[in-house]
Coordinates of C-alpha atoms (C1' of nucleotides) in Angstrom, one line a residue:
Chain A
M1 CA 0.2 50.8 10.6
S2 CA -1.7 47.8 9.3
V3 CA -0.7 46.3 5.9
R4 CA -2.8 47.1 2.9
V5 CA -1.8 45.8 -0.5
R6 CA -3.5 45.6 -3.8
I7 CA -3.6 43.9 -7.1
A8 CA -4.5 46.3 -9.9
P9 CA -5.2 44.4 -13.2
S10 CA -6.2 46.2 -16.3
P11 CA -9.3 44.6 -17.9
T12 CA -7.9 44.6 -21.5
G13 CA -7.7 40.9 -22.3
D14 CA -7.5 37.5 -20.9
P15 CA -6.9 36.9 -17.2
H16 CA -3.1 36.7 -17.1
V17 CA -1.1 34.2 -15.2
G18 CA 1.2 37.0 -14.2
T19 CA -1.7 38.7 -12.5
A20 CA -2.2 35.5 -10.4
Y21 CA 1.5 35.5 -9.6
V22 CA 1.6 39.0 -8.4
A23 CA -1.8 38.5 -6.6
L24 CA -0.4 35.5 -4.8
F25 CA 2.5 37.5 -3.3
N26 CA 0.3 40.4 -2.4
Y27 CA -2.3 38.0 -0.8
V28 CA 0.3 36.0 1.1
F29 CA 2.0 39.2 2.4
A30 CA -1.3 40.7 3.5
K31 CA -2.3 37.5 5.3
K32 CA 1.0 37.1 6.9
H33 CA 0.7 40.5 8.5
G34 CA -3.0 40.4 9.3
G35 CA -3.5 43.0 6.6
R36 CA -6.0 43.5 3.8
F37 CA -5.8 42.5 0.1
I38 CA -7.6 44.8 -2.3
L39 CA -8.6 44.3 -5.8
R40 CA -8.7 47.5 -8.0
I41 CA -9.6 47.6 -11.6
E42 CA -7.4 49.9 -13.7
D43 CA -9.7 50.6 -16.6
T44 CA -8.5 54.1 -17.5
D45 CA -7.7 52.9 -21.0
R46 CA -11.2 53.4 -22.2
A47 CA -10.4 52.1 -25.7
R48 CA -9.2 48.7 -24.6
S49 CA -11.0 48.0 -21.3
T50 CA -14.0 45.8 -21.4
A51 CA -16.6 44.6 -18.9
E52 CA -16.1 41.0 -20.2
S53 CA -12.4 41.1 -19.5
E54 CA -13.0 42.4 -16.0
A55 CA -15.5 39.7 -15.3
A56 CA -13.1 37.1 -16.6
I57 CA -10.3 38.4 -14.4
L58 CA -12.5 38.2 -11.3
R59 CA -13.7 34.7 -12.2
A60 CA -10.2 33.5 -12.8
L61 CA -8.8 34.9 -9.6
R62 CA -11.6 33.3 -7.7
W63 CA -10.9 30.0 -9.4
V64 CA -7.3 30.1 -8.4
G65 CA -8.4 30.6 -4.9
L66 CA -7.3 34.1 -4.0
S67 CA -10.1 36.2 -2.4
W68 CA -9.9 39.9 -1.8
D69 CA -11.1 41.9 1.1
E70 CA -12.2 44.9 -0.9
G71 CA -13.0 45.1 -4.5
P72 CA -15.4 46.3 -7.2
D73 CA -17.8 43.4 -6.6
I74 CA -17.8 43.5 -2.8
G75 CA -17.1 47.1 -2.1
G76 CA -15.2 48.4 0.9
P77 CA -14.4 51.6 2.7
C78 CA -12.2 53.1 -0.1
G79 CA -14.5 52.6 -3.1
P80 CA -15.2 52.8 -5.8
Y81 CA -12.7 50.1 -6.8
R82 CA -12.9 50.8 -10.5
Q83 CA -10.8 53.7 -11.7
S84 CA -13.3 54.7 -14.4
E85 CA -15.6 55.5 -11.6
R86 CA -13.1 57.7 -9.8
G87 CA -12.6 60.3 -12.5
A88 CA -13.4 63.3 -10.4
M89 CA -10.7 62.6 -7.9
Y90 CA -7.9 62.5 -10.5
K91 CA -9.0 65.8 -11.9
T92 CA -9.1 67.5 -8.5
E93 CA -5.7 66.1 -7.6
V94 CA -4.1 67.0 -10.9
A95 CA -5.4 70.5 -10.6
K96 CA -3.5 70.9 -7.4
L97 CA -0.4 69.9 -9.2
V98 CA -0.9 72.4 -12.0
E99 CA -1.6 75.0 -9.4
S100 CA 1.6 74.4 -7.5
G101 CA 3.7 74.1 -10.7
A102 CA 4.5 70.5 -10.2
A103 CA 2.6 69.7 -13.4
Y104 CA 1.8 71.7 -16.5
R105 CA -0.5 71.6 -19.5
C106 CA 0.9 70.4 -22.7
F107 CA -0.7 71.3 -26.0
C108 CA 1.6 69.4 -28.3
T109 CA -0.2 67.3 -30.9
A110 CA 0.4 63.6 -31.5
E111 CA 2.0 64.5 -34.8
R112 CA 4.5 66.8 -33.2
L113 CA 5.4 64.2 -30.6
E114 CA 5.9 61.7 -33.3
R115 CA 8.2 64.0 -35.2
M116 CA 10.1 64.8 -31.9
R117 CA 10.6 61.1 -31.2
A118 CA 11.8 60.4 -34.7
A119 CA 14.3 63.3 -34.4
A120 CA 15.5 62.0 -31.0
K121 CA 16.0 58.5 -32.3
G122 CA 19.5 57.2 -31.4
K123 CA 20.0 60.1 -28.9
S124 CA 20.6 59.2 -25.3
F125 CA 17.4 60.7 -24.1
V126 CA 14.1 60.3 -26.1
G127 CA 11.5 61.7 -23.7
Y128 CA 9.3 64.8 -24.1
D129 CA 11.4 67.8 -25.1
G130 CA 9.6 70.2 -22.7
L131 CA 8.2 72.6 -25.3
C132 CA 5.1 73.4 -23.3
R133 CA 6.8 73.3 -19.9
G134 CA 7.9 76.9 -20.4
L135 CA 4.5 78.2 -21.3
A136 CA 3.4 81.2 -19.3
R137 CA 0.6 80.4 -16.8
A138 CA -1.7 83.0 -18.4
E139 CA -1.2 81.6 -21.9
S140 CA -1.8 78.1 -20.7
E141 CA -5.0 79.1 -19.0
R142 CA -6.1 81.1 -22.0
R143 CA -5.5 78.2 -24.5
A144 CA -7.3 75.7 -22.2
A145 CA -10.2 78.1 -21.7
A146 CA -10.4 78.5 -25.5
G147 CA -11.0 74.7 -25.7
E148 CA -7.7 73.7 -27.1
A149 CA -6.9 70.0 -26.4
F150 CA -4.2 69.4 -23.8
V151 CA -2.7 66.8 -21.6
V152 CA -1.1 67.4 -18.2
R153 CA 2.5 66.4 -17.7
L154 CA 4.6 66.0 -14.6
A155 CA 7.3 68.6 -14.3
M156 CA 10.2 66.3 -13.3
P157 CA 13.2 67.9 -11.7
K158 CA 15.9 68.5 -14.4
T159 CA 18.8 67.9 -12.1
G160 CA 19.8 65.5 -9.4
Q161 CA 18.7 62.0 -8.8
T162 CA 15.6 60.2 -7.7
V163 CA 16.0 57.3 -5.4
V164 CA 13.6 54.4 -5.4
A165 CA 13.8 52.3 -2.2
D166 CA 13.0 48.8 -3.4
R167 CA 12.6 46.2 -0.7
L168 CA 14.4 43.5 -2.8
R169 CA 17.1 45.6 -4.4
G170 CA 17.9 48.4 -2.0
E171 CA 18.2 51.9 -3.2
V172 CA 17.9 52.2 -7.0
R173 CA 19.1 55.5 -8.4
F174 CA 18.0 57.3 -11.5
D175 CA 19.4 60.5 -12.9
N176 CA 16.6 63.0 -13.3
T177 CA 17.8 63.9 -16.7
Q178 CA 16.8 60.5 -17.8
I179 CA 13.2 60.8 -16.7
D180 CA 10.4 61.9 -19.0
D181 CA 7.8 64.5 -18.1
Q182 CA 5.2 61.8 -17.9
I183 CA 1.7 62.5 -19.0
L184 CA -0.6 62.3 -16.0
L185 CA -3.9 63.3 -17.5
K186 CA -4.8 62.3 -21.1
S187 CA -6.6 64.6 -23.4
D188 CA -9.8 62.6 -22.9
G189 CA -9.6 63.6 -19.3
F190 CA -8.7 60.2 -18.0
P191 CA -5.7 59.7 -15.9
T192 CA -2.7 57.6 -17.0
Y193 CA -1.6 54.7 -14.9
H194 CA 1.0 56.8 -13.2
L195 CA -1.4 59.3 -11.8
A196 CA -4.3 57.0 -11.1
N197 CA -2.1 54.5 -9.3
V198 CA -0.5 57.1 -7.0
V199 CA -3.8 58.8 -6.2
D200 CA -5.6 55.6 -5.6
D201 CA -2.8 54.0 -3.6
H202 CA -2.7 57.0 -1.4
R203 CA -6.4 57.3 -0.9
M204 CA -6.8 53.6 -0.4
G205 CA -4.1 53.6 2.3
I206 CA -1.8 51.2 0.4
T207 CA 1.3 50.5 2.5
H208 CA 3.2 48.2 0.1
V209 CA 3.2 48.2 -3.6
I210 CA 4.0 44.7 -4.7
R211 CA 4.1 44.6 -8.5
A212 CA 6.1 43.3 -11.4
E213 CA 9.6 44.4 -12.1
E214 CA 8.6 46.0 -15.4
W215 CA 7.4 48.9 -13.3
L216 CA 10.7 49.6 -11.7
T217 CA 12.0 52.1 -14.2
S218 CA 8.8 54.2 -14.0
T219 CA 8.8 54.3 -10.2
P220 CA 10.9 57.5 -10.0
K221 CA 8.0 59.2 -11.5
H222 CA 5.8 57.9 -8.8
V223 CA 8.3 58.9 -6.2
E224 CA 8.2 62.4 -7.6
L225 CA 4.4 62.4 -7.6
Y226 CA 4.2 61.4 -3.9
R227 CA 6.7 64.2 -3.2
A228 CA 4.7 66.7 -5.2
F229 CA 1.5 65.8 -3.4
D230 CA 3.4 65.7 -0.1
W231 CA 2.1 62.3 0.6
P232 CA 4.0 59.5 2.3
A233 CA 5.2 56.9 -0.2
P234 CA 4.5 53.2 0.2
E235 CA 7.2 50.6 0.2
W236 CA 8.0 49.2 -3.2
I237 CA 8.6 45.6 -3.9
H238 CA 9.2 44.7 -7.5
L239 CA 8.8 41.0 -8.2
P240 CA 10.9 39.3 -10.9
L241 CA 9.1 38.8 -14.2
L242 CA 7.9 35.3 -15.2
R243 CA 9.7 34.2 -18.4
N244 CA 9.3 32.2 -21.5
A245 CA 11.8 29.4 -22.1
D246 CA 14.0 31.9 -23.9
K247 CA 14.0 34.2 -20.9
S248 CA 12.0 37.0 -22.4
K249 CA 9.0 38.3 -20.4
I250 CA 6.2 35.7 -20.5
A251 CA 4.0 36.3 -23.5
K252 CA 1.1 34.5 -25.2
R253 CA 3.0 33.9 -28.4
K254 CA 5.4 31.7 -26.6
N255 CA 3.5 30.4 -23.6
P256 CA -0.1 29.9 -22.6
V257 CA -0.7 32.9 -20.5
S258 CA -4.4 32.9 -19.8
L259 CA -5.6 31.5 -16.5
D260 CA -8.6 30.2 -18.4
Y261 CA -6.2 28.0 -20.3
Y262 CA -4.8 26.4 -17.2
R263 CA -8.3 25.7 -15.9
A264 CA -9.3 24.3 -19.3
A265 CA -6.1 22.1 -19.4
G266 CA -7.1 20.5 -16.1
F267 CA -4.6 22.1 -13.7
L268 CA -5.7 22.2 -10.1
P269 CA -5.8 25.7 -8.8
E270 CA -3.9 24.8 -5.6
A271 CA -1.2 23.2 -7.7
L272 CA -0.9 26.3 -9.9
L273 CA -0.7 28.4 -6.8
N274 CA 2.0 26.2 -5.3
Y275 CA 4.0 26.3 -8.5
L276 CA 3.7 30.1 -8.7
G277 CA 4.9 30.2 -5.2
T278 CA 8.2 28.5 -6.2
M279 CA 8.8 31.2 -8.9
G280 CA 11.3 33.4 -7.2
W281 CA 10.5 32.3 -3.7
S282 CA 11.4 29.2 -1.7
I283 CA 10.0 27.9 1.5
A284 CA 13.1 25.9 2.4
G285 CA 16.1 24.5 0.7
D286 CA 14.8 21.0 0.2
R287 CA 11.1 21.6 -0.1
E288 CA 8.8 22.8 -2.8
K289 CA 5.4 21.5 -2.0
F290 CA 3.4 23.7 0.2
T291 CA -0.1 24.9 0.7
L292 CA -1.3 28.5 0.6
A293 CA -1.6 28.4 4.4
E294 CA 2.0 27.1 4.8
M295 CA 3.3 29.7 2.4
I296 CA 1.6 32.4 4.5
E297 CA 3.0 31.0 7.7
A298 CA 6.5 30.9 6.3
F299 CA 6.4 34.0 4.2
T300 CA 9.2 36.6 4.1
F301 CA 10.6 38.6 1.2
D302 CA 14.0 37.6 2.4
R303 CA 13.6 34.3 0.6
M304 CA 13.1 35.9 -2.8
S305 CA 15.6 35.3 -5.6
L306 CA 15.7 37.9 -8.3
G307 CA 16.6 36.0 -11.5
G308 CA 13.6 35.9 -13.8
P309 CA 12.1 32.4 -13.4
V310 CA 11.2 30.5 -16.5
F311 CA 7.6 29.3 -16.3
D312 CA 7.9 25.6 -17.1
L313 CA 4.7 23.8 -18.1
V314 CA 6.4 20.5 -17.7
K315 CA 7.3 21.1 -14.1
L316 CA 3.9 22.6 -13.4
A317 CA 2.4 19.4 -14.8
A318 CA 4.6 17.3 -12.6
M319 CA 3.5 19.3 -9.5
N320 CA -0.1 19.0 -10.7
A321 CA 0.3 15.2 -10.9
D322 CA 1.4 15.2 -7.2
Y323 CA -1.7 17.0 -6.2
L324 CA -3.9 14.9 -8.3
R325 CA -2.5 11.7 -6.8
A326 CA -2.9 13.0 -3.3
L327 CA -6.7 13.4 -3.8
D328 CA -8.9 10.4 -2.9
D329 CA -11.0 8.8 -5.6
D330 CA -14.2 10.7 -4.7
D331 CA -12.3 14.0 -4.9
V332 CA -11.0 13.2 -8.3
V333 CA -14.4 12.3 -9.5
S334 CA -15.7 15.6 -8.3
R335 CA -12.8 17.5 -9.8
L336 CA -13.4 15.8 -13.2
R337 CA -17.1 16.8 -13.0
Q338 CA -16.2 20.3 -12.3
W339 CA -13.8 20.2 -15.2
R340 CA -15.4 18.7 -18.3
L341 CA -17.2 15.5 -17.2
G342 CA -20.1 17.4 -15.7
D343 CA -23.6 18.0 -17.0
D344 CA -22.8 21.5 -18.2
Y345 CA -20.2 20.4 -20.7
L346 CA -22.0 17.3 -21.8
R347 CA -25.2 19.3 -22.5
R348 CA -23.2 21.4 -24.9
L349 CA -21.7 18.4 -26.5
V350 CA -24.8 16.3 -27.0
P351 CA -26.6 18.5 -29.5
L352 CA -23.5 18.4 -31.7
V353 CA -23.1 14.7 -31.9
R354 CA -26.4 13.0 -31.2
Q355 CA -27.5 12.9 -34.8
R356 CA -24.1 11.4 -35.8
V357 CA -24.1 8.3 -33.6
Q358 CA -26.2 5.2 -33.8
R359 CA -25.2 3.8 -30.4
M360 CA -24.1 5.4 -27.2
D361 CA -20.8 3.5 -27.3
E362 CA -19.8 5.7 -30.2
F363 CA -20.1 8.9 -28.2
V364 CA -16.8 8.8 -26.3
P365 CA -14.6 7.9 -29.3
M366 CA -16.4 10.5 -31.4
T367 CA -15.9 13.3 -29.0
E368 CA -12.5 12.4 -27.8
Y369 CA -10.9 15.7 -28.9
F370 CA -13.3 17.6 -26.7
F371 CA -11.6 16.2 -23.7
S372 CA -8.0 15.9 -24.7
G373 CA -5.2 18.4 -24.6
D374 CA -2.7 19.1 -27.3
L375 CA -3.2 17.1 -30.5
D376 CA -0.9 15.1 -32.7
Y377 CA -0.9 16.2 -36.4
A378 CA 1.6 13.8 -37.8
A379 CA -1.1 11.6 -39.4
L380 CA -2.7 14.7 -41.0
A381 CA 0.4 16.3 -42.4
Q382 CA -0.6 15.7 -46.0
D383 CA -4.2 16.8 -45.6
L384 CA -3.2 19.9 -43.7
V385 CA -1.4 21.4 -46.7
P386 CA -3.7 21.8 -49.7
G387 CA -2.1 21.2 -53.1
N388 CA -1.9 24.8 -54.0
R389 CA -0.3 25.8 -50.7
T390 CA 3.0 25.3 -48.9
A391 CA 3.3 24.2 -45.3
K392 CA 4.6 27.6 -44.5
D393 CA 1.5 29.3 -46.1
V394 CA -0.8 27.2 -44.0
A395 CA 1.3 27.8 -40.9
D396 CA 1.3 31.6 -41.4
C397 CA -2.4 31.5 -42.0
L398 CA -3.1 29.6 -38.8
L399 CA -0.9 31.8 -36.8
G400 CA -2.5 34.8 -38.3
L401 CA -5.9 33.5 -37.4
V402 CA -4.8 33.0 -33.8
E403 CA -3.8 36.7 -33.7
A404 CA -7.2 37.7 -35.1
L405 CA -9.0 35.5 -32.6
D406 CA -7.0 36.9 -29.7
G407 CA -9.0 40.1 -29.9
E408 CA -12.3 38.3 -30.3
R409 CA -14.0 38.4 -26.9
D410 CA -17.2 36.9 -28.3
F411 CA -16.6 33.2 -28.9
S412 CA -20.1 32.3 -30.1
P413 CA -20.4 30.3 -33.3
A414 CA -21.8 33.4 -35.2
A415 CA -19.0 35.6 -34.0
L416 CA -16.4 33.0 -34.8
E417 CA -17.7 32.4 -38.3
A418 CA -17.8 36.2 -39.0
A419 CA -14.2 36.6 -37.7
T420 CA -13.0 33.6 -39.6
R421 CA -14.6 34.6 -42.8
A422 CA -13.3 38.1 -42.5
F423 CA -9.8 36.6 -41.9
A424 CA -10.2 34.3 -45.0
E425 CA -11.0 37.3 -47.1
K426 CA -8.1 39.3 -45.7
V427 CA -5.6 36.6 -46.6
A428 CA -7.3 35.7 -49.8
W429 CA -8.2 32.1 -48.9
E430 CA -11.3 30.5 -50.0
A431 CA -13.5 30.2 -46.9
K432 CA -14.1 26.4 -47.1
E433 CA -10.5 25.8 -47.7
L434 CA -9.6 27.7 -44.5
F435 CA -12.4 26.1 -42.6
M436 CA -11.0 22.6 -43.3
V437 CA -7.6 23.6 -42.1
V438 CA -9.0 25.1 -39.0
R439 CA -11.1 22.0 -38.4
M440 CA -8.1 19.7 -38.6
A441 CA -6.0 22.0 -36.5
A442 CA -8.6 22.3 -33.8
T443 CA -9.7 18.6 -33.7
A444 CA -7.1 16.6 -35.6
R445 CA -10.0 15.2 -37.6
K446 CA -11.4 15.7 -41.1
A447 CA -15.0 15.1 -40.0
T448 CA -16.5 16.9 -37.1
P449 CA -19.8 18.6 -36.1
P450 CA -20.2 22.0 -37.6
L451 CA -16.9 23.8 -37.2
F452 CA -17.9 27.0 -35.4
E453 CA -20.2 25.1 -33.0
T454 CA -17.3 22.9 -32.3
L455 CA -14.9 25.7 -31.7
A456 CA -17.3 27.5 -29.4
V457 CA -17.6 24.4 -27.2
L458 CA -13.9 23.8 -27.2
G459 CA -13.4 27.3 -26.0
R460 CA -11.1 30.2 -26.9
D461 CA -8.1 29.0 -24.9
V462 CA -8.1 25.4 -26.3
V463 CA -8.8 26.6 -29.8
R464 CA -6.1 29.2 -29.9
R465 CA -3.5 26.9 -28.4
R466 CA -4.3 24.1 -30.9
L467 CA -4.2 26.4 -33.9
R468 CA -0.9 27.8 -32.7
L469 CA 0.6 24.4 -32.0
C470 CA -0.6 23.2 -35.4
G471 CA 0.9 26.3 -37.1
E472 CA 4.2 25.7 -35.3
Y473 CA 4.1 22.0 -36.2
L474 CA 3.7 22.9 -39.9
K475 CA 6.5 25.4 -39.7
R476 CA 8.8 22.7 -38.5
L477 CA 7.8 20.4 -41.3
R478 CA 9.7 22.2 -44.0
Chain B
rG1 C1' 21.1 53.0 -28.4
rG2 C1' 20.3 55.6 -23.1
rC3 C1' 18.8 54.2 -18.3
rC4 C1' 17.6 50.3 -14.7
rC5 C1' 17.6 45.2 -12.9
rC6 C1' 19.6 40.4 -12.8
rA7 C1' 23.4 36.1 -13.1
rU8 C1' 24.3 28.3 -9.0
rG9 C1' 23.2 22.0 -13.7
rG10 C1' 18.6 22.4 -19.6
rU11 C1' 14.6 24.5 -15.9
rC12 C1' 12.9 26.0 -10.6
rU13 C1' 15.9 26.6 -6.5
rA14 C1' 19.1 25.8 -1.5
rG15 C1' 23.5 28.2 -0.1
rC16 C1' 24.0 34.2 3.3
rG17 C1' 33.4 33.3 3.9
rG18 C1' 35.6 27.1 5.2
rU19 C1' 30.0 22.3 2.0
rU20 C1' 32.2 15.7 -1.2
rA21 C1' 27.9 22.7 -3.8
rG22 C1' 21.8 20.1 -1.3
rG23 C1' 16.6 19.3 -3.2
rA24 C1' 13.0 19.2 -7.3
rC25 C1' 11.5 18.8 -12.7
rG26 C1' 13.5 16.9 -17.1
rG27 C1' 17.3 13.0 -19.2
rC28 C1' 19.7 8.3 -18.7
rG29 C1' 20.2 3.4 -16.2
rC30 C1' 18.5 -0.3 -12.8
rC31 C1' 14.8 -2.4 -9.4
rC32 C1' 9.5 -3.3 -8.4
rU33 C1' 5.9 -5.4 -12.0
rC34 C1' 1.4 -9.2 -16.6
rU35 C1' 1.7 -3.8 -19.3
rC36 C1' 1.8 1.2 -18.2
rA37 C1' 1.9 4.6 -14.4
rC38 C1' 3.3 5.1 -9.3
rG39 C1' 7.2 4.1 -6.1
rG40 C1' 12.5 2.9 -4.9
rC41 C1' 17.8 3.1 -6.1
rG42 C1' 21.6 5.1 -9.0
rU43 C1' 23.8 8.3 -12.7
rA44 C1' 25.4 12.4 -16.0
rA45 C1' 25.0 17.8 -15.6
rU46 C1' 26.0 24.0 -12.3
rC47 C1' 28.8 28.2 -9.3
rU48 C1' 29.5 33.2 -16.9
rC49 C1' 34.5 35.4 -17.2
rG50 C1' 38.5 38.6 -15.2
rG51 C1' 40.5 41.3 -11.4
rG52 C1' 40.6 42.4 -6.3
rU53 C1' 39.5 41.7 -0.5
rU54 C1' 40.7 37.5 2.7
rC55 C1' 44.6 32.5 5.6
rG56 C1' 40.3 31.0 2.7
rA57 C1' 35.5 32.8 -2.0
rG58 C1' 29.4 30.2 -5.2
rU59 C1' 29.1 33.5 -1.0
rC60 C1' 32.0 40.4 -0.2
rC61 C1' 33.9 44.6 -3.9
rC62 C1' 35.0 46.3 -9.0
rG63 C1' 34.9 45.5 -14.1
rA64 C1' 33.6 42.8 -18.5
rU65 C1' 30.3 39.6 -20.7
rG66 C1' 25.5 37.7 -21.1
rG67 C1' 20.3 37.9 -20.3
rG68 C1' 16.0 40.8 -19.2
rG69 C1' 13.1 45.2 -18.5
rU70 C1' 12.0 50.1 -19.9
rC71 C1' 12.0 54.5 -22.8
rA72 C1' 3.3 55.6 -25.5
rC73 C1' -2.4 60.4 -24.6
rC74 C1' -1.1 51.0 -22.7
rA75 C1' -1.2 49.3 -18.2

RNA sequence: GGCCCCAUGGUCUAGCGGUUAGGACGGCGCCCUCUCACGGCGUAAUCUCGGGUUCGAGUCCCGAUGGGGUCACCA
């Protein structure tokens, strides 16, 4: 059977470095075995999924250099590759499960579930209590027909164990008493990840599920689903999780996590890929530089290590430096043009500064912060903290604004201004007071072109990082 | 807290019963050099602990400890 693997990102935010990490191993494994690498969009969370996020993820994956053989943009034999367009399949499949008794309708309200969880707090098992599991078939049919809202839950076996065969860990055993009756179909009729993932992986002929370790503990539910459907299960390979410096799962509050950040910061995609390839995997004992092609050539899961690797920006930068130095001068020029020194970026900059310079030789010094990375706030420490505020106030404010901006997909000047004004109101800051702080945090200057135009050109990743770093700097001031 | 996973320098890792425990990033020192960077050389720093198994454990087993993940109508 030929290898078919997939990466299944959820379009609910920025393109995540973890997605690239998992994609890399899927890609390499597929290529190693002459298989196919599939991109599937898991957009069943209709409240959080956005088209912009999906587009950003595709763009970022392309930038990093991983191309897929089947996907929402290029199609393929098992489409559609967007779960929101596959709704009918899930309903048909879940109906079979209800019919066979492997799943059941649950009419419990969110309020009841909340009370149930509160009551179970501190107990050894905190999953669904099974109230609706015992409902007579006729009553379940009747209530559904009457239009009462329901979800469909998996009827997990109540005894015995479920064994997950993980390629890297061997057989992992779970007592069935520990496993929740997972919701398969939400009351809006959309499937949860657990259902959609199993149905799609089956229908798309996925042979190996290579995904992050955070999924390991929900895999018994998937095992049970394959059993209930009487489908052959794929092989599971749970990759170690990328970590922050404190070893917790990599997260944007502690580490830049958006692939767009890495592009904006001037990392070369091949260097990033090489670095990700050293996270949990090694090509040889004394070697860590290798190309994608070399990784494919040498690839085997036998060379994985399972401790969660700390994602270290410093080491990434050192590796990036190696790649940069290996390019010839013309290549570097061309990379710089693609990055920020090209017409596109300059065209956005010129309207902001042309009225403010008298001579062209002022342009570069005046726009320096549009091209630099992290800024130094030491010289601004006094100005950053208005007389009526403490450093901590300003820090909290900045950090709060970053959170607010995280959810802001639209980074146009107008949207930024609206969001920032709304935030100012929320924290009871005078708008112009906040604007000045943001200006200094984003540019390390007190005089710049109009703030929101400037932020828009700097871009969401650079702006959020600078505001965060400035906030953290102020926190340390004390 | 229940369950699950993991455990070699600060970090990424090599090691798959017998090694002076290797490489890389970072640190420090020296050399190269008009400066800086590159490069070269050197140096400090690791097998979490406790029991076994074995002639012999970083390597195998058990336990403890520590870290992480997960317990949603999010993925």
